[in-house]
Short mmCIF file of C-alpha atoms and ligand atoms in Angstrom, two decimals:
data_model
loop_
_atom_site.label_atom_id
_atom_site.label_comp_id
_atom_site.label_asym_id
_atom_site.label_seq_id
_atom_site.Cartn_x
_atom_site.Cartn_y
_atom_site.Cartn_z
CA UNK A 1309 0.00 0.00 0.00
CA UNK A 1310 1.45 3.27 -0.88
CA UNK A 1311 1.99 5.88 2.00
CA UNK A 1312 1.49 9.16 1.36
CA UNK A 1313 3.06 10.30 -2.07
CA UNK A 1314 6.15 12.16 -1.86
CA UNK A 1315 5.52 15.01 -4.42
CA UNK A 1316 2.32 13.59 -5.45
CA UNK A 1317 3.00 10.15 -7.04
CA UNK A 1318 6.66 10.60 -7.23
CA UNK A 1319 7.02 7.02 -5.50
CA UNK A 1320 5.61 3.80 -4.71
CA UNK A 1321 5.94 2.33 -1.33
CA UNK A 1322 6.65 -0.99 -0.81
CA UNK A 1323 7.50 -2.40 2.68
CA UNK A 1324 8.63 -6.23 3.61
CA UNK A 1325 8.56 -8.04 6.76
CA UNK A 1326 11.98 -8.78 6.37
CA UNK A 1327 15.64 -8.79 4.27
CA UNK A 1328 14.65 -12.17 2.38
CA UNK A 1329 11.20 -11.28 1.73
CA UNK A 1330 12.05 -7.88 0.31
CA UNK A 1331 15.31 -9.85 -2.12
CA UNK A 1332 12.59 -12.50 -3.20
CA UNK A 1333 9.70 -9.68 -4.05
CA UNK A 1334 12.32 -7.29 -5.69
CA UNK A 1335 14.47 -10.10 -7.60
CA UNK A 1336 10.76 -11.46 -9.10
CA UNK A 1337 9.67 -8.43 -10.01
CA UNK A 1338 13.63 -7.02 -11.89
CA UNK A 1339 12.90 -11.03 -13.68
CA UNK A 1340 9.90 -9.67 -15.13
CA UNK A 1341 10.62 -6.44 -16.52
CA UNK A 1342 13.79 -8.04 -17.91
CA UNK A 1343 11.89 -11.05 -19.19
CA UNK A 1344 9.35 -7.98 -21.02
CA UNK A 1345 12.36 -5.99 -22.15
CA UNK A 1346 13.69 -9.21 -24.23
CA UNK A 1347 10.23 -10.17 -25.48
CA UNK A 1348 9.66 -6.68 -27.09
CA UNK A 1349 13.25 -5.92 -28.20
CA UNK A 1350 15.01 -8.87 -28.43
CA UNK A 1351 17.47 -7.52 -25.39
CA UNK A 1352 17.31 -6.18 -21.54
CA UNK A 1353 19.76 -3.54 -20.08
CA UNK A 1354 20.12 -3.99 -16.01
CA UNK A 1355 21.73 -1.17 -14.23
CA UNK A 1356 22.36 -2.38 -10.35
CA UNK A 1357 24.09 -0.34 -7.71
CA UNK A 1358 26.48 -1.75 -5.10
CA UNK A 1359 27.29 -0.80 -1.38
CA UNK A 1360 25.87 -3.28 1.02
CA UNK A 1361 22.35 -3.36 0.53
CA UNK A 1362 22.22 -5.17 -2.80
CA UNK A 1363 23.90 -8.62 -2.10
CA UNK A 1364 20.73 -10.77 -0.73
CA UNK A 1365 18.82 -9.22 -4.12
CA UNK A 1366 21.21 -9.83 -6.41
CA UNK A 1367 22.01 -13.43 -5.32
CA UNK A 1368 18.16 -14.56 -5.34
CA UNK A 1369 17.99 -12.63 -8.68
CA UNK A 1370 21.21 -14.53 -10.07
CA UNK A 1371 18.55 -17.75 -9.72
CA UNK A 1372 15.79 -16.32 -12.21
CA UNK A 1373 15.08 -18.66 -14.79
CA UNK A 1374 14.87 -16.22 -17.69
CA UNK A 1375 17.52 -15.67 -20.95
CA UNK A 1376 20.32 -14.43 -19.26
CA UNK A 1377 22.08 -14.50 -22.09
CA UNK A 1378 20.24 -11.35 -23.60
CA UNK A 1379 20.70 -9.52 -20.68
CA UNK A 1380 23.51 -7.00 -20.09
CA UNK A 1381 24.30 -5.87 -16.86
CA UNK A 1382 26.31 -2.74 -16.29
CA UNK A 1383 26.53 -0.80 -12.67
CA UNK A 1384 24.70 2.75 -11.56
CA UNK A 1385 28.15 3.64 -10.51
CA UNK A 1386 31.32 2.60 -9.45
CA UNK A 1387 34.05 3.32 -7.10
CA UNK A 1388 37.91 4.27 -9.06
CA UNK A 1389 39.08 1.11 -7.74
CA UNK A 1390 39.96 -2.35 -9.53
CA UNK A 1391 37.36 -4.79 -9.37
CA UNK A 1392 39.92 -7.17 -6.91
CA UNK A 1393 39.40 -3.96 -4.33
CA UNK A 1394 36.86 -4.94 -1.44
CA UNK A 1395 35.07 -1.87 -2.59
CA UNK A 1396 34.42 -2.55 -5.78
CA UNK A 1397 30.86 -2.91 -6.72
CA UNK A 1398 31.94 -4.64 -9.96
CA UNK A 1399 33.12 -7.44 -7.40
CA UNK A 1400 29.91 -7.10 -5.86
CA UNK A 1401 28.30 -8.26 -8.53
CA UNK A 1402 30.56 -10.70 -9.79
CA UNK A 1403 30.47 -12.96 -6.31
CA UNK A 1404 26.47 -12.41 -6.12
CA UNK A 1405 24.36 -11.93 -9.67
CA UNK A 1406 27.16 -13.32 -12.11
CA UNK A 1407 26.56 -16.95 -10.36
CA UNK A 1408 24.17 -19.60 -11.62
CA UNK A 1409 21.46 -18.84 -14.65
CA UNK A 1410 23.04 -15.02 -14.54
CA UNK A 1411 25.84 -16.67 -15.30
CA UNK A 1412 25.23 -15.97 -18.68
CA UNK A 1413 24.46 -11.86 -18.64
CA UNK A 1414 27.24 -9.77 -20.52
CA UNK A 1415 28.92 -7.57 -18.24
CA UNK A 1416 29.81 -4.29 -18.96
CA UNK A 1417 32.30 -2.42 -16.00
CA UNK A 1418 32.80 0.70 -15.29
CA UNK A 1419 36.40 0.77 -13.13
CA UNK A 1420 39.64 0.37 -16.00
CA UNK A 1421 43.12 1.74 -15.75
CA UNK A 1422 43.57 5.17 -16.97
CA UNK A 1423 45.25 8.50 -16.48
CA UNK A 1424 42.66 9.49 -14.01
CA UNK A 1425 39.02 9.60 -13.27
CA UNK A 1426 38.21 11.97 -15.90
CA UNK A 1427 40.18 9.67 -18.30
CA UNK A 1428 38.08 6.76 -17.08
CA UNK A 1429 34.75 8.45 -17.46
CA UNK A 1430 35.44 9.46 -20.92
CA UNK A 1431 36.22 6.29 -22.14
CA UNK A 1432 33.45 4.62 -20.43
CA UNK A 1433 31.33 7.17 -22.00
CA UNK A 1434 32.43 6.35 -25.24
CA UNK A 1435 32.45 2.75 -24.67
CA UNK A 1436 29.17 2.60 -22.95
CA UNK A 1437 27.13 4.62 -26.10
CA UNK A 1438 26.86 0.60 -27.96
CA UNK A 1439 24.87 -0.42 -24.97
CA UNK A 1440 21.11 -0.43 -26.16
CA UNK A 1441 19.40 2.40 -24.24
CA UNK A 1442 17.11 3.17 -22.66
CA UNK A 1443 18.01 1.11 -19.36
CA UNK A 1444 14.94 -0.82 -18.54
CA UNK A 1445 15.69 -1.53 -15.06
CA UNK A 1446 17.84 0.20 -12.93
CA UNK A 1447 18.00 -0.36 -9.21
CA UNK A 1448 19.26 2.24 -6.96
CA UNK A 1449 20.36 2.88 -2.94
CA UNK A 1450 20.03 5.66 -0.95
CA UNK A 1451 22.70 6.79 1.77
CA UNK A 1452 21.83 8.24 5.29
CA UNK A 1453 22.65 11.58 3.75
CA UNK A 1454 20.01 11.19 0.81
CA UNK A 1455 22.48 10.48 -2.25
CA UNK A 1456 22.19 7.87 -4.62
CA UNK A 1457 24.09 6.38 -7.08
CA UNK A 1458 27.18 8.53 -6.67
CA UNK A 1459 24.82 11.49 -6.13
CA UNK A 1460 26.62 12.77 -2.94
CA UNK A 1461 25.44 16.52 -1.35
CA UNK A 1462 29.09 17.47 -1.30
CA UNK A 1463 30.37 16.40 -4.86
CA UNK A 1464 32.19 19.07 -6.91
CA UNK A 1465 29.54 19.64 -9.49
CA UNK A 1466 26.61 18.56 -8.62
CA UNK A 1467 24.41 20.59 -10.53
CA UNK A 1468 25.99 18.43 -13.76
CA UNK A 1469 25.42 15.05 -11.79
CA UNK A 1470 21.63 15.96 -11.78
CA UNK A 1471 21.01 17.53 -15.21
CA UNK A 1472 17.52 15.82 -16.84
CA UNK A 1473 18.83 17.18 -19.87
CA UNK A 1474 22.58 15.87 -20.11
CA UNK A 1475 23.70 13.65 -22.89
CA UNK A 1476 26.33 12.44 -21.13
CA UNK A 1477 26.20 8.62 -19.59
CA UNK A 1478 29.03 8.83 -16.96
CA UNK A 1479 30.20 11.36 -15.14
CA UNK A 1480 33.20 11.24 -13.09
CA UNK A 1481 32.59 12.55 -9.21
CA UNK A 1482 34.75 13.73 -6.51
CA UNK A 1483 32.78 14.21 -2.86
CA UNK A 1484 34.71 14.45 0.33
CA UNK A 1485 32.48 12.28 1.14
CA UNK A 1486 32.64 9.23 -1.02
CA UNK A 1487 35.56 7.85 0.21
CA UNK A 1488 37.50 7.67 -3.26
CA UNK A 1489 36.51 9.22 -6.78
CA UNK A 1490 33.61 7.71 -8.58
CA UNK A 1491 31.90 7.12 -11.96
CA UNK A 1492 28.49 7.50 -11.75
CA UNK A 1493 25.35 6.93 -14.12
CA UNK A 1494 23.77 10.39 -15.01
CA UNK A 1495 20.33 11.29 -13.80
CA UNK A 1496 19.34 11.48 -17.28
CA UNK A 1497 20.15 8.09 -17.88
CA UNK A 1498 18.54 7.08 -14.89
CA UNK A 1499 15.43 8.50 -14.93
CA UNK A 1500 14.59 6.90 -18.81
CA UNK A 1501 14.51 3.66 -17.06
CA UNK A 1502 11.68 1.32 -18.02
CA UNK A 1503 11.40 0.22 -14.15
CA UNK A 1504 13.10 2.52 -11.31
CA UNK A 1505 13.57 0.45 -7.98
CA UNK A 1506 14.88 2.22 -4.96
CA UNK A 1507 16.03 -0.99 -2.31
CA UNK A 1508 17.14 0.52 1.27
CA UNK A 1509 17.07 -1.59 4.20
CA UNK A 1510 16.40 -0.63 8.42
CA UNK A 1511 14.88 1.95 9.82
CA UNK A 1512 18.26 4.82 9.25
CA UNK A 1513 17.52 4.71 5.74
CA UNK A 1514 13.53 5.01 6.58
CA UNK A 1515 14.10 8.03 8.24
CA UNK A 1516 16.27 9.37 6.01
CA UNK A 1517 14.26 8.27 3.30
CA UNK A 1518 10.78 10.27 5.17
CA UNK A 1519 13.51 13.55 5.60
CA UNK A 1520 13.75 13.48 1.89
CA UNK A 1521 9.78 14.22 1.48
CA UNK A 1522 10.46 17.20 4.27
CA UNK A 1523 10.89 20.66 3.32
CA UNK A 1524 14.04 22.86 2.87
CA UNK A 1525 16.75 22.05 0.11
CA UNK A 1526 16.39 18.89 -1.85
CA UNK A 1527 18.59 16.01 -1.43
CA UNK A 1528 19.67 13.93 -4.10
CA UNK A 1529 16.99 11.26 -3.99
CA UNK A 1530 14.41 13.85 -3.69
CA UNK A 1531 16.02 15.39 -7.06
CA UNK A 1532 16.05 11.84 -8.74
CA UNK A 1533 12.46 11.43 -7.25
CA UNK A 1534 11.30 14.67 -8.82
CA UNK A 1535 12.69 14.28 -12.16
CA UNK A 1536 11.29 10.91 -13.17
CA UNK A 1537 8.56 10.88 -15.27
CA UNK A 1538 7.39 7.60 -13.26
CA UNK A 1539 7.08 6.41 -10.02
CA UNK A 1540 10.03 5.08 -8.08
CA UNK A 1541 9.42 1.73 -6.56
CA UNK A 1542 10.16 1.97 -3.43
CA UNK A 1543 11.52 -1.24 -1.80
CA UNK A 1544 11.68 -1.61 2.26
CA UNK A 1545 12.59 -4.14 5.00
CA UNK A 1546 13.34 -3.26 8.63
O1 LIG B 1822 28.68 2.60 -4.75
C1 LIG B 1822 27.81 2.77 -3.89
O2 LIG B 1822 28.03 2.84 -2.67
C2 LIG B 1822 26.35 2.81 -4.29
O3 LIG B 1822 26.05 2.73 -5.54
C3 LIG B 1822 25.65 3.83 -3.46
O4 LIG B 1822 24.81 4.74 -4.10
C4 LIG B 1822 24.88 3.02 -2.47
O5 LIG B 1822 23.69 2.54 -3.07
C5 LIG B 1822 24.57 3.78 -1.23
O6 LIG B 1822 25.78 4.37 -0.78
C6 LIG B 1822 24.02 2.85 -0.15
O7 LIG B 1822 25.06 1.99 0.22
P1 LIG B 1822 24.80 0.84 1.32
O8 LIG B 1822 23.93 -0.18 0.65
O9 LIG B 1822 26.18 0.31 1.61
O10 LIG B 1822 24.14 1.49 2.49
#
């Protein structure tokens, strides 16, 4: 049942008794829109995000019985780190969706050697234009200060991050606090997504998630929220 909208109908609420409950839901419902993706174009583009949230998710996804093998799976963003780093998200998804029938998914990094993080998001810019847009799912996370995907209140250029209207595909970002540079998935790109899933987990992320909705300067989410021309699926466990 939805709770009250956000920005009138900017999301969908969906709440889970639980972590397993919430990956089963989520992974059945990312299996469908794929499976609809192939059947009316022959192919399905899966953005997924990392951090901690995802792993449960993508692991019962990993088991979906549908044709993997027209599915390519690429990441909302990434940290500049090799994908052997314990913060890589491409490692993320290589020890918990690339297993069993997803086995068989191209995919497509974001993290490669180059001069520098502006290097690296030009190439993967360039690289990344041969995917077959528009993404038709793309999963997101939310941190306790309202960013998402590499989103972050304090990144140099935020303004650019956000743009509806950019062309671009990835963006390099530096944020105090991110930890390390990152390349990032554009809200433009985002927001064309066939499905939009937003999966945060425990009641921090609730709260921050209900201070988004409150007045006073708009977070990231809220921006990403705002801009879609769909409503985010909201998906919650305690
Ligand atoms: O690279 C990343 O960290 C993610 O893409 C990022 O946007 C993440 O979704 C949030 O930071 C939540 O991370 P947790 O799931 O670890 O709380």
């Amino acid at each position: 049942m939805a709770r009250e909208q956000l920005n009138s109908a900017s999301y969908n609420w969906n709440a889970f008794p639980d972590r397993s409950q919430l990956a089963s839901a989520l992974a059945g419902r990312v299996a469908d829109a794929l499976t609809k993706a192939i059947t009316g174009r022959g192919t399905a583009l899966l953005a997924v995000s990392g951090g901690t949230t995802p792993a449960k998710f993508l692991a019962a996804l990993s088991a979906a019985p549908i044709a993997w093998d027209k599915v390519i799976v690429t990441l909302v963003d990434e940290r500049f780190v090799p994908a052997s780093s314990p913060r890589s998200n491409a490692g993320l998804v290589a020890a918990n969706l690339l297993q069993n029938a997803a086995k068989a998914a191209r995919f497509v990094p974001l993290y490669h050697e180059a001069v520098g993080i502006e290097d690296a998001a030009a190439s993967d810019d360039a690289a990344l234009r041969s995917l077959p847009w528009p993404l038709d799912v793309v999963i997101l996370g939310m941190g306790p200060d309202g960013h998402t995907a590499s989103f972050f209140p304090d990144a140099d250029d935020l303004p650019k991050l956000l743009d509806p209207a950019s062309d671009r595909i990835i963006l390099p970002v530096h944020a105090a606090s991110a930890g390390e540079p990152r390349l990032t998935l554009t809200l433009a790109r985002i927001i064309d997504a066939g499905f939009i899933a937003l999966h945060i987990e425990g009641e921090d992320k609730r709260t921050a998630f209900d201070g988004a909705a409150a007045p006073g300067p708009r977070k990231p989410i809220r921006v990403v929220l705002d801009a879609s021309p769909k409503p985010v699926e909201v998906f919650w466990a305690p």
